[in-house]
Amino acid sequence: MNLNIIGYLIYLTITSLIIVKVGRICYQNGNIFVSELIPNHEEMCHKINQILLIGYYLLNLGYCAMTLISWEKILSFHQLIEVISFKSAIIICTIATMHYFNIIILTKYIKKII
């Protein structure tokens, strides 16, 4: 029995929820962070944070959809759980890496401007 379709649905649901939740948290806390980096420019800080959020959603959701191509045929429930766990862990590690990379780039860029 091929369980790929069930796996795709579970995987996309889990990763979408994680991506949206992390995006909202980073967006809310990012306003404060960007406002401290660029004082007295609240409107620009808000726009920068919105652009970062949109880019975050597009990149991560697109990456999740693209990884579906590389899945092998899933034949058992044990294999289904294993594949979903592994693929979800990769997404979580990617999100964490991107978050820290964005903070480093943003901090360096703002320090150049000031």
PDB file of N, CA and C in Angstrom:
ATOM      1  N   MET A   1       0.841  -1.183   0.000  1.00  0.00           N
ATOM      2  CA  MET A   1       0.000   0.000   0.000  1.00  0.00           C
ATOM      3  C   MET A   1       0.883   1.242   0.000  1.00  0.00           C
ATOM      4  N   ASN A   2       0.611   2.169  -0.899  1.00  0.00           N
ATOM      5  CA  ASN A   2       1.380   3.404  -1.013  1.00  0.00           C
ATOM      6  C   ASN A   2       0.776   4.458  -0.084  1.00  0.00           C
ATOM      7  N   LEU A   3       1.576   4.927   0.873  1.00  0.00           N
ATOM      8  CA  LEU A   3       1.102   5.900   1.862  1.00  0.00           C
ATOM      9  C   LEU A   3       1.638   7.308   1.599  1.00  0.00           C
ATOM     10  N   ASN A   4       2.130   7.558   0.402  1.00  0.00           N
ATOM     11  CA  ASN A   4       2.730   8.859   0.112  1.00  0.00           C
ATOM     12  C   ASN A   4       1.739  10.020   0.236  1.00  0.00           C
ATOM     13  N   ILE A   5       0.544   9.869  -0.280  1.00  0.00           N
ATOM     14  CA  ILE A   5      -0.442  10.956  -0.236  1.00  0.00           C
ATOM     15  C   ILE A   5      -0.783  11.305   1.207  1.00  0.00           C
ATOM     16  N   ILE A   6      -0.974  10.299   2.041  1.00  0.00           N
ATOM     17  CA  ILE A   6      -1.234  10.540   3.466  1.00  0.00           C
ATOM     18  C   ILE A   6      -0.029  11.233   4.093  1.00  0.00           C
ATOM     19  N   GLY A   7       1.155  10.771   3.756  1.00  0.00           N
ATOM     20  CA  GLY A   7       2.377  11.391   4.265  1.00  0.00           C
ATOM     21  C   GLY A   7       2.509  12.837   3.831  1.00  0.00           C
ATOM     22  N   TYR A   8       2.191  13.134   2.568  1.00  0.00           N
ATOM     23  CA  TYR A   8       2.259  14.512   2.075  1.00  0.00           C
ATOM     24  C   TYR A   8       1.318  15.420   2.867  1.00  0.00           C
ATOM     25  N   LEU A   9       0.108  14.950   3.088  1.00  0.00           N
ATOM     26  CA  LEU A   9      -0.877  15.756   3.812  1.00  0.00           C
ATOM     27  C   LEU A   9      -0.445  16.018   5.256  1.00  0.00           C
ATOM     28  N   ILE A  10       0.021  14.977   5.922  1.00  0.00           N
ATOM     29  CA  ILE A  10       0.470  15.141   7.311  1.00  0.00           C
ATOM     30  C   ILE A  10       1.683  16.058   7.372  1.00  0.00           C
ATOM     31  N   TYR A  11       2.646  15.821   6.486  1.00  0.00           N
ATOM     32  CA  TYR A  11       3.874  16.613   6.455  1.00  0.00           C
ATOM     33  C   TYR A  11       3.582  18.087   6.171  1.00  0.00           C
ATOM     34  N   LEU A  12       2.768  18.362   5.152  1.00  0.00           N
ATOM     35  CA  LEU A  12       2.460  19.755   4.820  1.00  0.00           C
ATOM     36  C   LEU A  12       1.670  20.445   5.922  1.00  0.00           C
ATOM     37  N   THR A  13       0.803  19.701   6.593  1.00  0.00           N
ATOM     38  CA  THR A  13       0.054  20.279   7.713  1.00  0.00           C
ATOM     39  C   THR A  13       0.980  20.633   8.866  1.00  0.00           C
ATOM     40  N   ILE A  14       1.836  19.697   9.256  1.00  0.00           N
ATOM     41  CA  ILE A  14       2.750  19.929  10.375  1.00  0.00           C
ATOM     42  C   ILE A  14       3.706  21.073  10.069  1.00  0.00           C
ATOM     43  N   THR A  15       4.338  21.017   8.901  1.00  0.00           N
ATOM     44  CA  THR A  15       5.329  22.047   8.585  1.00  0.00           C
ATOM     45  C   THR A  15       4.685  23.411   8.373  1.00  0.00           C
ATOM     46  N   SER A  16       3.498  23.453   7.789  1.00  0.00           N
ATOM     47  CA  SER A  16       2.813  24.739   7.610  1.00  0.00           C
ATOM     48  C   SER A  16       2.480  25.367   8.958  1.00  0.00           C
ATOM     49  N   LEU A  17       1.998  24.559   9.888  1.00  0.00           N
ATOM     50  CA  LEU A  17       1.694  25.082  11.224  1.00  0.00           C
ATOM     51  C   LEU A  17       2.953  25.598  11.918  1.00  0.00           C
ATOM     52  N   ILE A  18       4.039  24.860  11.807  1.00  0.00           N
ATOM     53  CA  ILE A  18       5.299  25.284  12.417  1.00  0.00           C
ATOM     54  C   ILE A  18       5.788  26.582  11.779  1.00  0.00           C
ATOM     55  N   ILE A  19       5.757  26.648  10.461  1.00  0.00           N
ATOM     56  CA  ILE A  19       6.236  27.833   9.752  1.00  0.00           C
ATOM     57  C   ILE A  19       5.406  29.063  10.095  1.00  0.00           C
ATOM     58  N   VAL A  20       4.093  28.926  10.124  1.00  0.00           N
ATOM     59  CA  VAL A  20       3.225  30.062  10.440  1.00  0.00           C
ATOM     60  C   VAL A  20       3.429  30.512  11.887  1.00  0.00           C
ATOM     61  N   LYS A  21       3.516  29.570  12.820  1.00  0.00           N
ATOM     62  CA  LYS A  21       3.693  29.919  14.229  1.00  0.00           C
ATOM     63  C   LYS A  21       5.034  30.624  14.457  1.00  0.00           C
ATOM     64  N   VAL A  22       6.106  30.067  13.911  1.00  0.00           N
ATOM     65  CA  VAL A  22       7.427  30.682  14.065  1.00  0.00           C
ATOM     66  C   VAL A  22       7.456  32.039  13.372  1.00  0.00           C
ATOM     67  N   GLY A  23       6.823  32.151  12.210  1.00  0.00           N
ATOM     68  CA  GLY A  23       6.770  33.424  11.498  1.00  0.00           C
ATOM     69  C   GLY A  23       6.074  34.508  12.304  1.00  0.00           C
ATOM     70  N   ARG A  24       4.971  34.159  12.932  1.00  0.00           N
ATOM     71  CA  ARG A  24       4.253  35.142  13.762  1.00  0.00           C
ATOM     72  C   ARG A  24       5.091  35.582  14.959  1.00  0.00           C
ATOM     73  N   ILE A  25       5.746  34.639  15.605  1.00  0.00           N
ATOM     74  CA  ILE A  25       6.581  34.975  16.763  1.00  0.00           C
ATOM     75  C   ILE A  25       7.740  35.875  16.342  1.00  0.00           C
ATOM     76  N   CYS A  26       8.411  35.502  15.261  1.00  0.00           N
ATOM     77  CA  CYS A  26       9.541  36.312  14.782  1.00  0.00           C
ATOM     78  C   CYS A  26       9.073  37.687  14.313  1.00  0.00           C
ATOM     79  N   TYR A  27       7.902  37.759  13.722  1.00  0.00           N
ATOM     80  CA  TYR A  27       7.376  39.043  13.265  1.00  0.00           C
ATOM     81  C   TYR A  27       7.087  39.970  14.451  1.00  0.00           C
ATOM     82  N   GLN A  28       6.436  39.442  15.471  1.00  0.00           N
ATOM     83  CA  GLN A  28       6.109  40.262  16.634  1.00  0.00           C
ATOM     84  C   GLN A  28       7.368  40.731  17.356  1.00  0.00           C
ATOM     85  N   ASN A  29       8.296  39.828  17.586  1.00  0.00           N
ATOM     86  CA  ASN A  29       9.524  40.200  18.277  1.00  0.00           C
ATOM     87  C   ASN A  29      10.488  40.950  17.368  1.00  0.00           C
ATOM     88  N   GLY A  30      10.374  40.731  16.070  1.00  0.00           N
ATOM     89  CA  GLY A  30      11.244  41.411  15.115  1.00  0.00           C
ATOM     90  C   GLY A  30      10.981  42.890  15.034  1.00  0.00           C
ATOM     91  N   ASN A  31       9.731  43.309  15.247  1.00  0.00           N
ATOM     92  CA  ASN A  31       9.437  44.743  15.254  1.00  0.00           C
ATOM     93  C   ASN A  31      10.260  45.457  16.310  1.00  0.00           C
ATOM     94  N   ILE A  32      10.362  44.872  17.477  1.00  0.00           N
ATOM     95  CA  ILE A  32      11.143  45.473  18.562  1.00  0.00           C
ATOM     96  C   ILE A  32      12.623  45.484  18.205  1.00  0.00           C
ATOM     97  N   PHE A  33      13.124  44.384  17.661  1.00  0.00           N
ATOM     98  CA  PHE A  33      14.536  44.261  17.301  1.00  0.00           C
ATOM     99  C   PHE A  33      14.916  45.268  16.220  1.00  0.00           C
ATOM    100  N   VAL A  34      14.126  45.348  15.162  1.00  0.00           N
ATOM    101  CA  VAL A  34      14.432  46.265  14.067  1.00  0.00           C
ATOM    102  C   VAL A  34      14.277  47.708  14.526  1.00  0.00           C
ATOM    103  N   SER A  35      13.317  47.990  15.400  1.00  0.00           N
ATOM    104  CA  SER A  35      13.137  49.350  15.923  1.00  0.00           C
ATOM    105  C   SER A  35      14.341  49.804  16.737  1.00  0.00           C
ATOM    106  N   GLU A  36      14.978  48.883  17.431  1.00  0.00           N
ATOM    107  CA  GLU A  36      16.187  49.235  18.177  1.00  0.00           C
ATOM    108  C   GLU A  36      17.374  49.460  17.250  1.00  0.00           C
ATOM    109  N   LEU A  37      17.415  48.745  16.131  1.00  0.00           N
ATOM    110  CA  LEU A  37      18.498  48.930  15.177  1.00  0.00           C
ATOM    111  C   LEU A  37      18.373  50.235  14.399  1.00  0.00           C
ATOM    112  N   ILE A  38      17.140  50.620  14.085  1.00  0.00           N
ATOM    113  CA  ILE A  38      16.887  51.856  13.338  1.00  0.00           C
ATOM    114  C   ILE A  38      15.957  52.746  14.162  1.00  0.00           C
ATOM    115  N   PRO A  39      16.504  53.487  15.111  1.00  0.00           N
ATOM    116  CA  PRO A  39      15.637  54.332  15.947  1.00  0.00           C
ATOM    117  C   PRO A  39      15.039  55.487  15.135  1.00  0.00           C
ATOM    118  N   ASN A  40      13.874  55.941  15.562  1.00  0.00           N
ATOM    119  CA  ASN A  40      13.170  57.091  14.980  1.00  0.00           C
ATOM    120  C   ASN A  40      12.676  56.855  13.551  1.00  0.00           C
ATOM    121  N   HIS A  41      12.546  55.626  13.129  1.00  0.00           N
ATOM    122  CA  HIS A  41      12.000  55.289  11.816  1.00  0.00           C
ATOM    123  C   HIS A  41      11.027  54.116  11.960  1.00  0.00           C
ATOM    124  N   GLU A  42       9.980  54.325  12.731  1.00  0.00           N
ATOM    125  CA  GLU A  42       9.048  53.237  13.046  1.00  0.00           C
ATOM    126  C   GLU A  42       8.361  52.664  11.807  1.00  0.00           C
ATOM    127  N   GLU A  43       7.949  53.542  10.883  1.00  0.00           N
ATOM    128  CA  GLU A  43       7.248  53.068   9.686  1.00  0.00           C
ATOM    129  C   GLU A  43       8.166  52.207   8.819  1.00  0.00           C
ATOM    130  N   MET A  44       9.408  52.625   8.655  1.00  0.00           N
ATOM    131  CA  MET A  44      10.362  51.858   7.859  1.00  0.00           C
ATOM    132  C   MET A  44      10.668  50.516   8.534  1.00  0.00           C
ATOM    133  N   CYS A  45      10.779  50.512   9.845  1.00  0.00           N
ATOM    134  CA  CYS A  45      11.022  49.274  10.587  1.00  0.00           C
ATOM    135  C   CYS A  45       9.877  48.291  10.388  1.00  0.00           C
ATOM    136  N   HIS A  46       8.663  48.801  10.423  1.00  0.00           N
ATOM    137  CA  HIS A  46       7.496  47.945  10.238  1.00  0.00           C
ATOM    138  C   HIS A  46       7.485  47.343   8.825  1.00  0.00           C
ATOM    139  N   LYS A  47       7.814  48.151   7.826  1.00  0.00           N
ATOM    140  CA  LYS A  47       7.851  47.665   6.440  1.00  0.00           C
ATOM    141  C   LYS A  47       8.959  46.634   6.238  1.00  0.00           C
ATOM    142  N   ILE A  48      10.129  46.862   6.831  1.00  0.00           N
ATOM    143  CA  ILE A  48      11.229  45.899   6.734  1.00  0.00           C
ATOM    144  C   ILE A  48      10.803  44.568   7.345  1.00  0.00           C
ATOM    145  N   ASN A  49      10.150  44.629   8.479  1.00  0.00           N
ATOM    146  CA  ASN A  49       9.704  43.407   9.156  1.00  0.00           C
ATOM    147  C   ASN A  49       8.642  42.672   8.338  1.00  0.00           C
ATOM    148  N   GLN A  50       7.750  43.409   7.683  1.00  0.00           N
ATOM    149  CA  GLN A  50       6.743  42.778   6.822  1.00  0.00           C
ATOM    150  C   GLN A  50       7.391  42.078   5.632  1.00  0.00           C
ATOM    151  N   ILE A  51       8.391  42.725   5.031  1.00  0.00           N
ATOM    152  CA  ILE A  51       9.089  42.119   3.895  1.00  0.00           C
ATOM    153  C   ILE A  51       9.815  40.851   4.339  1.00  0.00           C
ATOM    154  N   LEU A  52      10.450  40.887   5.505  1.00  0.00           N
ATOM    155  CA  LEU A  52      11.119  39.702   6.033  1.00  0.00           C
ATOM    156  C   LEU A  52      10.127  38.561   6.261  1.00  0.00           C
ATOM    157  N   LEU A  53       8.941  38.881   6.764  1.00  0.00           N
ATOM    158  CA  LEU A  53       7.922  37.853   7.013  1.00  0.00           C
ATOM    159  C   LEU A  53       7.426  37.232   5.711  1.00  0.00           C
ATOM    160  N   ILE A  54       7.165  38.063   4.708  1.00  0.00           N
ATOM    161  CA  ILE A  54       6.696  37.539   3.423  1.00  0.00           C
ATOM    162  C   ILE A  54       7.763  36.659   2.788  1.00  0.00           C
ATOM    163  N   GLY A  55       9.001  37.108   2.812  1.00  0.00           N
ATOM    164  CA  GLY A  55      10.097  36.309   2.271  1.00  0.00           C
ATOM    165  C   GLY A  55      10.256  34.991   3.020  1.00  0.00           C
ATOM    166  N   TYR A  56      10.103  35.047   4.327  1.00  0.00           N
ATOM    167  CA  TYR A  56      10.195  33.855   5.163  1.00  0.00           C
ATOM    168  C   TYR A  56       9.128  32.831   4.781  1.00  0.00           C
ATOM    169  N   TYR A  57       7.880  33.306   4.657  1.00  0.00           N
ATOM    170  CA  TYR A  57       6.796  32.395   4.282  1.00  0.00           C
ATOM    171  C   TYR A  57       7.021  31.799   2.896  1.00  0.00           C
ATOM    172  N   LEU A  58       7.346  32.630   1.932  1.00  0.00           N
ATOM    173  CA  LEU A  58       7.518  32.146   0.566  1.00  0.00           C
ATOM    174  C   LEU A  58       8.647  31.131   0.469  1.00  0.00           C
ATOM    175  N   LEU A  59       9.767  31.439   1.078  1.00  0.00           N
ATOM    176  CA  LEU A  59      10.924  30.550   0.993  1.00  0.00           C
ATOM    177  C   LEU A  59      10.656  29.217   1.688  1.00  0.00           C
ATOM    178  N   ASN A  60      10.146  29.256   2.904  1.00  0.00           N
ATOM    179  CA  ASN A  60       9.951  28.023   3.658  1.00  0.00           C
ATOM    180  C   ASN A  60       8.812  27.165   3.122  1.00  0.00           C
ATOM    181  N   LEU A  61       7.697  27.774   2.779  1.00  0.00           N
ATOM    182  CA  LEU A  61       6.593  26.979   2.232  1.00  0.00           C
ATOM    183  C   LEU A  61       6.960  26.424   0.862  1.00  0.00           C
ATOM    184  N   GLY A  62       7.679  27.202   0.069  1.00  0.00           N
ATOM    185  CA  GLY A  62       8.151  26.701  -1.221  1.00  0.00           C
ATOM    186  C   GLY A  62       9.126  25.554  -1.064  1.00  0.00           C
ATOM    187  N   TYR A  63      10.031  25.685  -0.091  1.00  0.00           N
ATOM    188  CA  TYR A  63      10.990  24.610   0.163  1.00  0.00           C
ATOM    189  C   TYR A  63      10.273  23.332   0.600  1.00  0.00           C
ATOM    190  N   CYS A  64       9.273  23.473   1.459  1.00  0.00           N
ATOM    191  CA  CYS A  64       8.498  22.304   1.901  1.00  0.00           C
ATOM    192  C   CYS A  64       7.825  21.621   0.726  1.00  0.00           C
ATOM    193  N   ALA A  65       7.251  22.409  -0.156  1.00  0.00           N
ATOM    194  CA  ALA A  65       6.583  21.823  -1.324  1.00  0.00           C
ATOM    195  C   ALA A  65       7.592  21.154  -2.253  1.00  0.00           C
ATOM    196  N   MET A  66       8.756  21.747  -2.416  1.00  0.00           N
ATOM    197  CA  MET A  66       9.768  21.180  -3.315  1.00  0.00           C
ATOM    198  C   MET A  66      10.359  19.878  -2.774  1.00  0.00           C
ATOM    199  N   THR A  67      10.402  19.717  -1.466  1.00  0.00           N
ATOM    200  CA  THR A  67      10.976  18.499  -0.914  1.00  0.00           C
ATOM    201  C   THR A  67      10.092  17.274  -1.164  1.00  0.00           C
ATOM    202  N   LEU A  68       8.843  17.489  -1.518  1.00  0.00           N
ATOM    203  CA  LEU A  68       7.952  16.359  -1.790  1.00  0.00           C
ATOM    204  C   LEU A  68       8.428  15.549  -2.993  1.00  0.00           C
ATOM    205  N   ILE A  69       9.155  16.177  -3.887  1.00  0.00           N
ATOM    206  CA  ILE A  69       9.653  15.491  -5.084  1.00  0.00           C
ATOM    207  C   ILE A  69      10.619  14.367  -4.710  1.00  0.00           C
ATOM    208  N   SER A  70      11.404  14.590  -3.667  1.00  0.00           N
ATOM    209  CA  SER A  70      12.479  13.653  -3.330  1.00  0.00           C
ATOM    210  C   SER A  70      12.033  12.480  -2.451  1.00  0.00           C
ATOM    211  N   TRP A  71      10.767  12.413  -2.119  1.00  0.00           N
ATOM    212  CA  TRP A  71      10.301  11.327  -1.257  1.00  0.00           C
ATOM    213  C   TRP A  71      10.304  10.003  -2.014  1.00  0.00           C
ATOM    214  N   GLU A  72      10.763   8.974  -1.325  1.00  0.00           N
ATOM    215  CA  GLU A  72      10.671   7.628  -1.895  1.00  0.00           C
ATOM    216  C   GLU A  72       9.271   7.063  -1.606  1.00  0.00           C
ATOM    217  N   LYS A  73       8.980   5.944  -2.183  1.00  0.00           N
ATOM    218  CA  LYS A  73       7.668   5.320  -1.970  1.00  0.00           C
ATOM    219  C   LYS A  73       7.576   4.813  -0.536  1.00  0.00           C
ATOM    220  N   ILE A  74       6.514   5.219   0.151  1.00  0.00           N
ATOM    221  CA  ILE A  74       6.309   4.829   1.552  1.00  0.00           C
ATOM    222  C   ILE A  74       5.355   3.641   1.568  1.00  0.00           C
ATOM    223  N   LEU A  75       5.812   2.541   2.165  1.00  0.00           N
ATOM    224  CA  LEU A  75       5.045   1.295   2.126  1.00  0.00           C
ATOM    225  C   LEU A  75       4.483   0.854   3.469  1.00  0.00           C
ATOM    226  N   SER A  76       4.969   1.444   4.582  1.00  0.00           N
ATOM    227  CA  SER A  76       4.476   1.027   5.894  1.00  0.00           C
ATOM    228  C   SER A  76       4.284   2.261   6.787  1.00  0.00           C
ATOM    229  N   PHE A  77       3.505   2.071   7.844  1.00  0.00           N
ATOM    230  CA  PHE A  77       3.273   3.173   8.776  1.00  0.00           C
ATOM    231  C   PHE A  77       4.550   3.541   9.527  1.00  0.00           C
ATOM    232  N   HIS A  78       5.388   2.557   9.793  1.00  0.00           N
ATOM    233  CA  HIS A  78       6.671   2.818  10.440  1.00  0.00           C
ATOM    234  C   HIS A  78       7.520   3.731   9.566  1.00  0.00           C
ATOM    235  N   GLN A  79       7.587   3.437   8.308  1.00  0.00           N
ATOM    236  CA  GLN A  79       8.348   4.246   7.368  1.00  0.00           C
ATOM    237  C   GLN A  79       7.706   5.631   7.219  1.00  0.00           C
ATOM    238  N   LEU A  80       6.391   5.706   7.264  1.00  0.00           N
ATOM    239  CA  LEU A  80       5.681   6.986   7.175  1.00  0.00           C
ATOM    240  C   LEU A  80       6.079   7.912   8.312  1.00  0.00           C
ATOM    241  N   ILE A  81       6.068   7.401   9.522  1.00  0.00           N
ATOM    242  CA  ILE A  81       6.447   8.196  10.694  1.00  0.00           C
ATOM    243  C   ILE A  81       7.911   8.617  10.603  1.00  0.00           C
ATOM    244  N   GLU A  82       8.758   7.706  10.168  1.00  0.00           N
ATOM    245  CA  GLU A  82      10.184   8.004  10.041  1.00  0.00           C
ATOM    246  C   GLU A  82      10.437   9.118   9.023  1.00  0.00           C
ATOM    247  N   VAL A  83       9.819   9.044   7.875  1.00  0.00           N
ATOM    248  CA  VAL A  83      10.022  10.045   6.825  1.00  0.00           C
ATOM    249  C   VAL A  83       9.484  11.399   7.254  1.00  0.00           C
ATOM    250  N   ILE A  84       8.282  11.419   7.826  1.00  0.00           N
ATOM    251  CA  ILE A  84       7.698  12.691   8.270  1.00  0.00           C
ATOM    252  C   ILE A  84       8.558  13.313   9.358  1.00  0.00           C
ATOM    253  N   SER A  85       9.044  12.525  10.300  1.00  0.00           N
ATOM    254  CA  SER A  85       9.890  13.045  11.372  1.00  0.00           C
ATOM    255  C   SER A  85      11.191  13.621  10.829  1.00  0.00           C
ATOM    256  N   PHE A  86      11.823  12.901   9.932  1.00  0.00           N
ATOM    257  CA  PHE A  86      13.097  13.346   9.370  1.00  0.00           C
ATOM    258  C   PHE A  86      12.921  14.620   8.540  1.00  0.00           C
ATOM    259  N   LYS A  87      11.925  14.636   7.680  1.00  0.00           N
ATOM    260  CA  LYS A  87      11.695  15.811   6.825  1.00  0.00           C
ATOM    261  C   LYS A  87      11.283  17.025   7.648  1.00  0.00           C
ATOM    262  N   SER A  88      10.491  16.824   8.698  1.00  0.00           N
ATOM    263  CA  SER A  88      10.097  17.939   9.567  1.00  0.00           C
ATOM    264  C   SER A  88      11.300  18.480  10.337  1.00  0.00           C
ATOM    265  N   ALA A  89      12.191  17.601  10.771  1.00  0.00           N
ATOM    266  CA  ALA A  89      13.397  18.034  11.477  1.00  0.00           C
ATOM    267  C   ALA A  89      14.284  18.870  10.569  1.00  0.00           C
ATOM    268  N   ILE A  90      14.374  18.513   9.310  1.00  0.00           N
ATOM    269  CA  ILE A  90      15.164  19.301   8.368  1.00  0.00           C
ATOM    270  C   ILE A  90      14.574  20.703   8.221  1.00  0.00           C
ATOM    271  N   ILE A  91      13.258  20.791   8.148  1.00  0.00           N
ATOM    272  CA  ILE A  91      12.599  22.098   8.032  1.00  0.00           C
ATOM    273  C   ILE A  91      12.860  22.935   9.277  1.00  0.00           C
ATOM    274  N   ILE A  92      12.766  22.346  10.445  1.00  0.00           N
ATOM    275  CA  ILE A  92      12.994  23.086  11.690  1.00  0.00           C
ATOM    276  C   ILE A  92      14.434  23.583  11.760  1.00  0.00           C
ATOM    277  N   CYS A  93      15.383  22.762  11.383  1.00  0.00           N
ATOM    278  CA  CYS A  93      16.798  23.190  11.373  1.00  0.00           C
ATOM    279  C   CYS A  93      17.024  24.292  10.344  1.00  0.00           C
ATOM    280  N   THR A  94      16.370  24.204   9.212  1.00  0.00           N
ATOM    281  CA  THR A  94      16.487  25.239   8.183  1.00  0.00           C
ATOM    282  C   THR A  94      15.926  26.563   8.685  1.00  0.00           C
ATOM    283  N   ILE A  95      14.794  26.519   9.353  1.00  0.00           N
ATOM    284  CA  ILE A  95      14.188  27.734   9.902  1.00  0.00           C
ATOM    285  C   ILE A  95      15.127  28.376  10.927  1.00  0.00           C
ATOM    286  N   ALA A  96      15.690  27.578  11.808  1.00  0.00           N
ATOM    287  CA  ALA A  96      16.599  28.115  12.828  1.00  0.00           C
ATOM    288  C   ALA A  96      17.830  28.743  12.189  1.00  0.00           C
ATOM    289  N   THR A  97      18.410  28.076  11.209  1.00  0.00           N
ATOM    290  CA  THR A  97      19.587  28.605  10.529  1.00  0.00           C
ATOM    291  C   THR A  97      19.260  29.912   9.811  1.00  0.00           C
ATOM    292  N   MET A  98      18.143  29.947   9.122  1.00  0.00           N
ATOM    293  CA  MET A  98      17.745  31.168   8.411  1.00  0.00           C
ATOM    294  C   MET A  98      17.493  32.315   9.372  1.00  0.00           C
ATOM    295  N   HIS A  99      16.915  32.027  10.510  1.00  0.00           N
ATOM    296  CA  HIS A  99      16.628  33.072  11.494  1.00  0.00           C
ATOM    297  C   HIS A  99      17.921  33.725  11.966  1.00  0.00           C
ATOM    298  N   TYR A 100      18.879  32.930  12.361  1.00  0.00           N
ATOM    299  CA  TYR A 100      20.140  33.491  12.840  1.00  0.00           C
ATOM    300  C   TYR A 100      20.911  34.177  11.724  1.00  0.00           C
ATOM    301  N   PHE A 101      20.851  33.640  10.518  1.00  0.00           N
ATOM    302  CA  PHE A 101      21.517  34.259   9.381  1.00  0.00           C
ATOM    303  C   PHE A 101      20.902  35.627   9.082  1.00  0.00           C
ATOM    304  N   ASN A 102      19.573  35.732   9.124  1.00  0.00           N
ATOM    305  CA  ASN A 102      18.901  37.018   8.912  1.00  0.00           C
ATOM    306  C   ASN A 102      19.283  38.039   9.973  1.00  0.00           C
ATOM    307  N   ILE A 103      19.357  37.623  11.216  1.00  0.00           N
ATOM    308  CA  ILE A 103      19.732  38.556  12.285  1.00  0.00           C
ATOM    309  C   ILE A 103      21.151  39.066  12.074  1.00  0.00           C
ATOM    310  N   ILE A 104      22.071  38.186  11.720  1.00  0.00           N
ATOM    311  CA  ILE A 104      23.461  38.597  11.489  1.00  0.00           C
ATOM    312  C   ILE A 104      23.546  39.565  10.318  1.00  0.00           C
ATOM    313  N   ILE A 105      22.907  39.242   9.206  1.00  0.00           N
ATOM    314  CA  ILE A 105      22.937  40.104   8.018  1.00  0.00           C
ATOM    315  C   ILE A 105      22.297  41.453   8.319  1.00  0.00           C
ATOM    316  N   LEU A 106      21.140  41.432   8.943  1.00  0.00           N
ATOM    317  CA  LEU A 106      20.436  42.674   9.252  1.00  0.00           C
ATOM    318  C   LEU A 106      21.253  43.549  10.182  1.00  0.00           C
ATOM    319  N   THR A 107      21.862  42.967  11.198  1.00  0.00           N
ATOM    320  CA  THR A 107      22.674  43.725  12.144  1.00  0.00           C
ATOM    321  C   THR A 107      23.886  44.345  11.443  1.00  0.00           C
ATOM    322  N   LYS A 108      24.571  43.586  10.608  1.00  0.00           N
ATOM    323  CA  LYS A 108      25.735  44.109   9.888  1.00  0.00           C
ATOM    324  C   LYS A 108      25.337  45.203   8.914  1.00  0.00           C
ATOM    325  N   TYR A 109      24.227  45.012   8.221  1.00  0.00           N
ATOM    326  CA  TYR A 109      23.764  46.004   7.256  1.00  0.00           C
ATOM    327  C   TYR A 109      23.388  47.309   7.945  1.00  0.00           C
ATOM    328  N   ILE A 110      22.675  47.226   9.032  1.00  0.00           N
ATOM    329  CA  ILE A 110      22.250  48.426   9.754  1.00  0.00           C
ATOM    330  C   ILE A 110      23.462  49.153  10.335  1.00  0.00           C
ATOM    331  N   LYS A 111      24.450  48.428  10.842  1.00  0.00           N
ATOM    332  CA  LYS A 111      25.656  49.060  11.384  1.00  0.00           C
ATOM    333  C   LYS A 111      26.421  49.805  10.287  1.00  0.00           C
ATOM    334  N   LYS A 112      26.366  49.315   9.036  1.00  0.00           N
ATOM    335  CA  LYS A 112      27.010  50.023   7.920  1.00  0.00           C
ATOM    336  C   LYS A 112      26.311  51.347   7.658  1.00  0.00           C
ATOM    337  N   ILE A 113      24.982  51.351   7.738  1.00  0.00           N
ATOM    338  CA  ILE A 113      24.212  52.548   7.449  1.00  0.00           C
ATOM    339  C   ILE A 113      24.430  53.611   8.512  1.00  0.00           C
ATOM    340  N   ILE A 114      24.481  53.178   9.770  1.00  0.00           N
ATOM    341  CA  ILE A 114      24.617  54.127  10.882  1.00  0.00           C
ATOM    342  C   ILE A 114      26.029  54.518  11.014  1.00  0.00           C
TER     343      ILE A 114
END
